[in-house]
Amino acid sequence: MATSMRRANRKLTGGRYNSSDRSKRKKELNRFPANTKIAETVKSKSIRACGGNLKHKLLAGNSVNVVDKKGKSKKTIITTVVENAANPHLVRRNILTKGAIVETKLGKAKISNRPGQEGCINATLI
């Protein structure tokens, strides 16, 4: 059965909402997280989004576009995930999310985009 991102049919008190007698819509479909990992080969997947647009999910990758304090950007390799404020268990599994601090060849960098929804990894040097 498909999972939905729609509001539940029941209120916290146990009563029902008035407009709860309809089926699920495709636009309300929920998807599993990408859980972008560090890997030698780049794996990505394109998914149809709302309005016929494409959403590019990055499933695995090892290169990151790093911007330094002067505004110059370089492409470098990710070594490991050092810290993640979202969930400490993501550090052990080397999963890349927005806000994660990674070790690169240029130094530590903080990921500034959402790799599971944008198809690339951007970061700023700390």
PDB file of C-alpha atoms in Angstrom:
ATOM      1  CA  MET A   1       0.000   0.000   0.000  1.00  0.00           C
ATOM      2  CA  ALA A   2       1.307   3.448  -0.908  1.00  0.00           C
ATOM      3  CA  THR A   3       2.104   5.843   1.923  1.00  0.00           C
ATOM      4  CA  SER A   4       0.659   9.327   1.737  1.00  0.00           C
ATOM      5  CA  MET A   5       1.860  12.733   2.964  1.00  0.00           C
ATOM      6  CA  ARG A   6      -1.759  13.824   3.409  1.00  0.00           C
ATOM      7  CA  ARG A   7      -3.213  14.856   6.756  1.00  0.00           C
ATOM      8  CA  ALA A   8      -4.645  11.977   8.811  1.00  0.00           C
ATOM      9  CA  ASN A   9      -8.385  11.275   8.682  1.00  0.00           C
ATOM     10  CA  ARG A  10      -8.766  11.483  12.460  1.00  0.00           C
ATOM     11  CA  LYS A  11      -8.232  14.381  14.838  1.00  0.00           C
ATOM     12  CA  LEU A  12      -6.237  14.109  18.077  1.00  0.00           C
ATOM     13  CA  THR A  13      -9.527  13.851  19.964  1.00  0.00           C
ATOM     14  CA  GLY A  14     -10.595  10.811  17.920  1.00  0.00           C
ATOM     15  CA  GLY A  15     -13.163  12.612  15.787  1.00  0.00           C
ATOM     16  CA  ARG A  16     -13.065  12.646  11.998  1.00  0.00           C
ATOM     17  CA  TYR A  17     -12.390  15.537   9.647  1.00  0.00           C
ATOM     18  CA  ASN A  18     -15.281  16.425   7.331  1.00  0.00           C
ATOM     19  CA  SER A  19     -13.473  15.949   4.006  1.00  0.00           C
ATOM     20  CA  SER A  20     -11.987  12.515   4.749  1.00  0.00           C
ATOM     21  CA  ASP A  21     -14.008  10.503   2.213  1.00  0.00           C
ATOM     22  CA  ARG A  22     -11.782  10.611  -0.845  1.00  0.00           C
ATOM     23  CA  SER A  23      -8.993   8.472  -2.296  1.00  0.00           C
ATOM     24  CA  LYS A  24      -5.260   9.216  -2.377  1.00  0.00           C
ATOM     25  CA  ARG A  25      -3.846  11.535  -5.035  1.00  0.00           C
ATOM     26  CA  LYS A  26      -0.609  10.906  -6.919  1.00  0.00           C
ATOM     27  CA  LYS A  27       0.731  14.311  -5.843  1.00  0.00           C
ATOM     28  CA  GLU A  28       0.443  13.225  -2.174  1.00  0.00           C
ATOM     29  CA  LEU A  29       2.649  10.171  -2.696  1.00  0.00           C
ATOM     30  CA  ASN A  30       5.409   9.755  -0.124  1.00  0.00           C
ATOM     31  CA  ARG A  31       8.858   8.461  -1.120  1.00  0.00           C
ATOM     32  CA  PHE A  32      11.704   6.854   0.752  1.00  0.00           C
ATOM     33  CA  PRO A  33      14.748   9.030   1.600  1.00  0.00           C
ATOM     34  CA  ALA A  34      17.700   8.916  -0.797  1.00  0.00           C
ATOM     35  CA  ASN A  35      20.308   8.361   1.980  1.00  0.00           C
ATOM     36  CA  THR A  36      23.167   9.649  -0.188  1.00  0.00           C
ATOM     37  CA  LYS A  37      26.350   7.719   0.646  1.00  0.00           C
ATOM     38  CA  ILE A  38      30.048   8.197  -0.062  1.00  0.00           C
ATOM     39  CA  ALA A  39      31.108   5.830  -2.857  1.00  0.00           C
ATOM     40  CA  GLU A  40      33.645   5.616  -5.681  1.00  0.00           C
ATOM     41  CA  THR A  41      31.005   5.450  -8.417  1.00  0.00           C
ATOM     42  CA  VAL A  42      28.335   8.119  -8.829  1.00  0.00           C
ATOM     43  CA  LYS A  43      24.765   6.779  -8.711  1.00  0.00           C
ATOM     44  CA  SER A  44      21.772   8.994  -9.380  1.00  0.00           C
ATOM     45  CA  LYS A  45      18.111   8.521 -10.195  1.00  0.00           C
ATOM     46  CA  SER A  46      15.608  10.808 -11.953  1.00  0.00           C
ATOM     47  CA  ILE A  47      12.055  10.933 -10.632  1.00  0.00           C
ATOM     48  CA  ARG A  48       9.008  12.647 -12.103  1.00  0.00           C
ATOM     49  CA  ALA A  49       7.923  15.492  -9.853  1.00  0.00           C
ATOM     50  CA  CYS A  50       4.818  17.662  -9.734  1.00  0.00           C
ATOM     51  CA  GLY A  51       4.024  19.382 -13.037  1.00  0.00           C
ATOM     52  CA  GLY A  52       6.066  16.909 -15.098  1.00  0.00           C
ATOM     53  CA  ASN A  53       9.385  18.279 -13.819  1.00  0.00           C
ATOM     54  CA  LEU A  54      12.306  15.982 -13.040  1.00  0.00           C
ATOM     55  CA  LYS A  55      13.878  15.662  -9.619  1.00  0.00           C
ATOM     56  CA  HIS A  56      17.409  14.218  -9.619  1.00  0.00           C
ATOM     57  CA  LYS A  57      18.243  12.118  -6.559  1.00  0.00           C
ATOM     58  CA  LEU A  58      21.912  11.504  -5.801  1.00  0.00           C
ATOM     59  CA  LEU A  59      22.210   8.031  -4.264  1.00  0.00           C
ATOM     60  CA  ALA A  60      26.016   7.821  -4.062  1.00  0.00           C
ATOM     61  CA  GLY A  61      28.954  10.092  -4.857  1.00  0.00           C
ATOM     62  CA  ASN A  62      32.386  11.162  -3.670  1.00  0.00           C
ATOM     63  CA  SER A  63      33.007  14.609  -5.208  1.00  0.00           C
ATOM     64  CA  VAL A  64      31.867  17.923  -3.752  1.00  0.00           C
ATOM     65  CA  ASN A  65      31.857  21.509  -5.058  1.00  0.00           C
ATOM     66  CA  VAL A  66      33.546  23.505  -2.285  1.00  0.00           C
ATOM     67  CA  VAL A  67      33.408  27.304  -2.004  1.00  0.00           C
ATOM     68  CA  ASP A  68      36.054  29.023   0.129  1.00  0.00           C
ATOM     69  CA  LYS A  69      35.694  32.304   2.050  1.00  0.00           C
ATOM     70  CA  LYS A  70      36.879  34.359  -0.937  1.00  0.00           C
ATOM     71  CA  GLY A  71      34.142  32.939  -3.166  1.00  0.00           C
ATOM     72  CA  LYS A  72      36.312  30.655  -5.306  1.00  0.00           C
ATOM     73  CA  SER A  73      34.941  27.186  -5.928  1.00  0.00           C
ATOM     74  CA  LYS A  74      36.819  23.926  -6.463  1.00  0.00           C
ATOM     75  CA  LYS A  75      35.755  20.344  -7.003  1.00  0.00           C
ATOM     76  CA  THR A  76      37.338  17.957  -4.502  1.00  0.00           C
ATOM     77  CA  ILE A  77      36.915  14.479  -3.024  1.00  0.00           C
ATOM     78  CA  ILE A  78      35.041  13.656   0.202  1.00  0.00           C
ATOM     79  CA  THR A  79      36.935  11.464   2.664  1.00  0.00           C
ATOM     80  CA  THR A  80      34.434  10.898   5.506  1.00  0.00           C
ATOM     81  CA  VAL A  81      31.506  12.435   7.347  1.00  0.00           C
ATOM     82  CA  VAL A  82      32.755  14.042  10.568  1.00  0.00           C
ATOM     83  CA  GLU A  83      29.592  15.433  12.176  1.00  0.00           C
ATOM     84  CA  ASN A  84      25.864  15.608  11.485  1.00  0.00           C
ATOM     85  CA  ALA A  85      23.504  17.705  13.595  1.00  0.00           C
ATOM     86  CA  ALA A  86      20.423  16.048  12.079  1.00  0.00           C
ATOM     87  CA  ASN A  87      21.214  12.561  13.382  1.00  0.00           C
ATOM     88  CA  PRO A  88      24.449  11.211  14.927  1.00  0.00           C
ATOM     89  CA  HIS A  89      23.752   7.734  13.492  1.00  0.00           C
ATOM     90  CA  LEU A  90      24.160   9.122   9.956  1.00  0.00           C
ATOM     91  CA  VAL A  91      27.868   9.746  10.701  1.00  0.00           C
ATOM     92  CA  ARG A  92      28.588   6.037  11.183  1.00  0.00           C
ATOM     93  CA  ARG A  93      26.858   5.168   7.914  1.00  0.00           C
ATOM     94  CA  ASN A  94      28.578   8.043   5.989  1.00  0.00           C
ATOM     95  CA  ILE A  95      25.241   9.461   4.800  1.00  0.00           C
ATOM     96  CA  LEU A  96      25.327  12.978   3.344  1.00  0.00           C
ATOM     97  CA  THR A  97      22.584  15.452   4.290  1.00  0.00           C
ATOM     98  CA  LYS A  98      22.259  19.228   4.394  1.00  0.00           C
ATOM     99  CA  GLY A  99      24.266  20.620   7.316  1.00  0.00           C
ATOM    100  CA  ALA A 100      26.583  17.608   7.594  1.00  0.00           C
ATOM    101  CA  ILE A 101      30.267  18.404   8.142  1.00  0.00           C
ATOM    102  CA  VAL A 102      32.556  16.375   5.879  1.00  0.00           C
ATOM    103  CA  GLU A 103      36.321  15.945   5.660  1.00  0.00           C
ATOM    104  CA  THR A 104      37.683  16.819   2.203  1.00  0.00           C
ATOM    105  CA  LYS A 105      41.161  17.131   0.732  1.00  0.00           C
ATOM    106  CA  LEU A 106      40.898  20.931   1.192  1.00  0.00           C
ATOM    107  CA  GLY A 107      39.749  20.653   4.835  1.00  0.00           C
ATOM    108  CA  LYS A 108      36.449  20.459   6.677  1.00  0.00           C
ATOM    109  CA  ALA A 109      33.360  21.636   4.798  1.00  0.00           C
ATOM    110  CA  LYS A 110      29.655  22.002   5.604  1.00  0.00           C
ATOM    111  CA  ILE A 111      27.154  20.723   3.022  1.00  0.00           C
ATOM    112  CA  SER A 112      24.883  23.580   1.959  1.00  0.00           C
ATOM    113  CA  ASN A 113      22.369  21.809  -0.301  1.00  0.00           C
ATOM    114  CA  ARG A 114      20.163  18.710  -0.251  1.00  0.00           C
ATOM    115  CA  PRO A 115      21.967  15.985  -2.261  1.00  0.00           C
ATOM    116  CA  GLY A 116      18.993  13.627  -2.173  1.00  0.00           C
ATOM    117  CA  GLN A 117      16.844  16.182  -3.994  1.00  0.00           C
ATOM    118  CA  GLU A 118      19.276  18.158  -6.167  1.00  0.00           C
ATOM    119  CA  GLY A 119      21.623  15.557  -7.668  1.00  0.00           C
ATOM    120  CA  CYS A 120      24.919  17.209  -6.632  1.00  0.00           C
ATOM    121  CA  ILE A 121      26.835  18.083  -3.462  1.00  0.00           C
ATOM    122  CA  ASN A 122      27.754  21.699  -2.650  1.00  0.00           C
ATOM    123  CA  ALA A 123      29.624  22.795   0.468  1.00  0.00           C
ATOM    124  CA  THR A 124      31.414  25.734   2.085  1.00  0.00           C
ATOM    125  CA  LEU A 125      34.779  25.526   3.835  1.00  0.00           C
ATOM    126  CA  ILE A 126      34.742  25.959   7.599  1.00  0.00           C
TER     127      ILE A 126
END
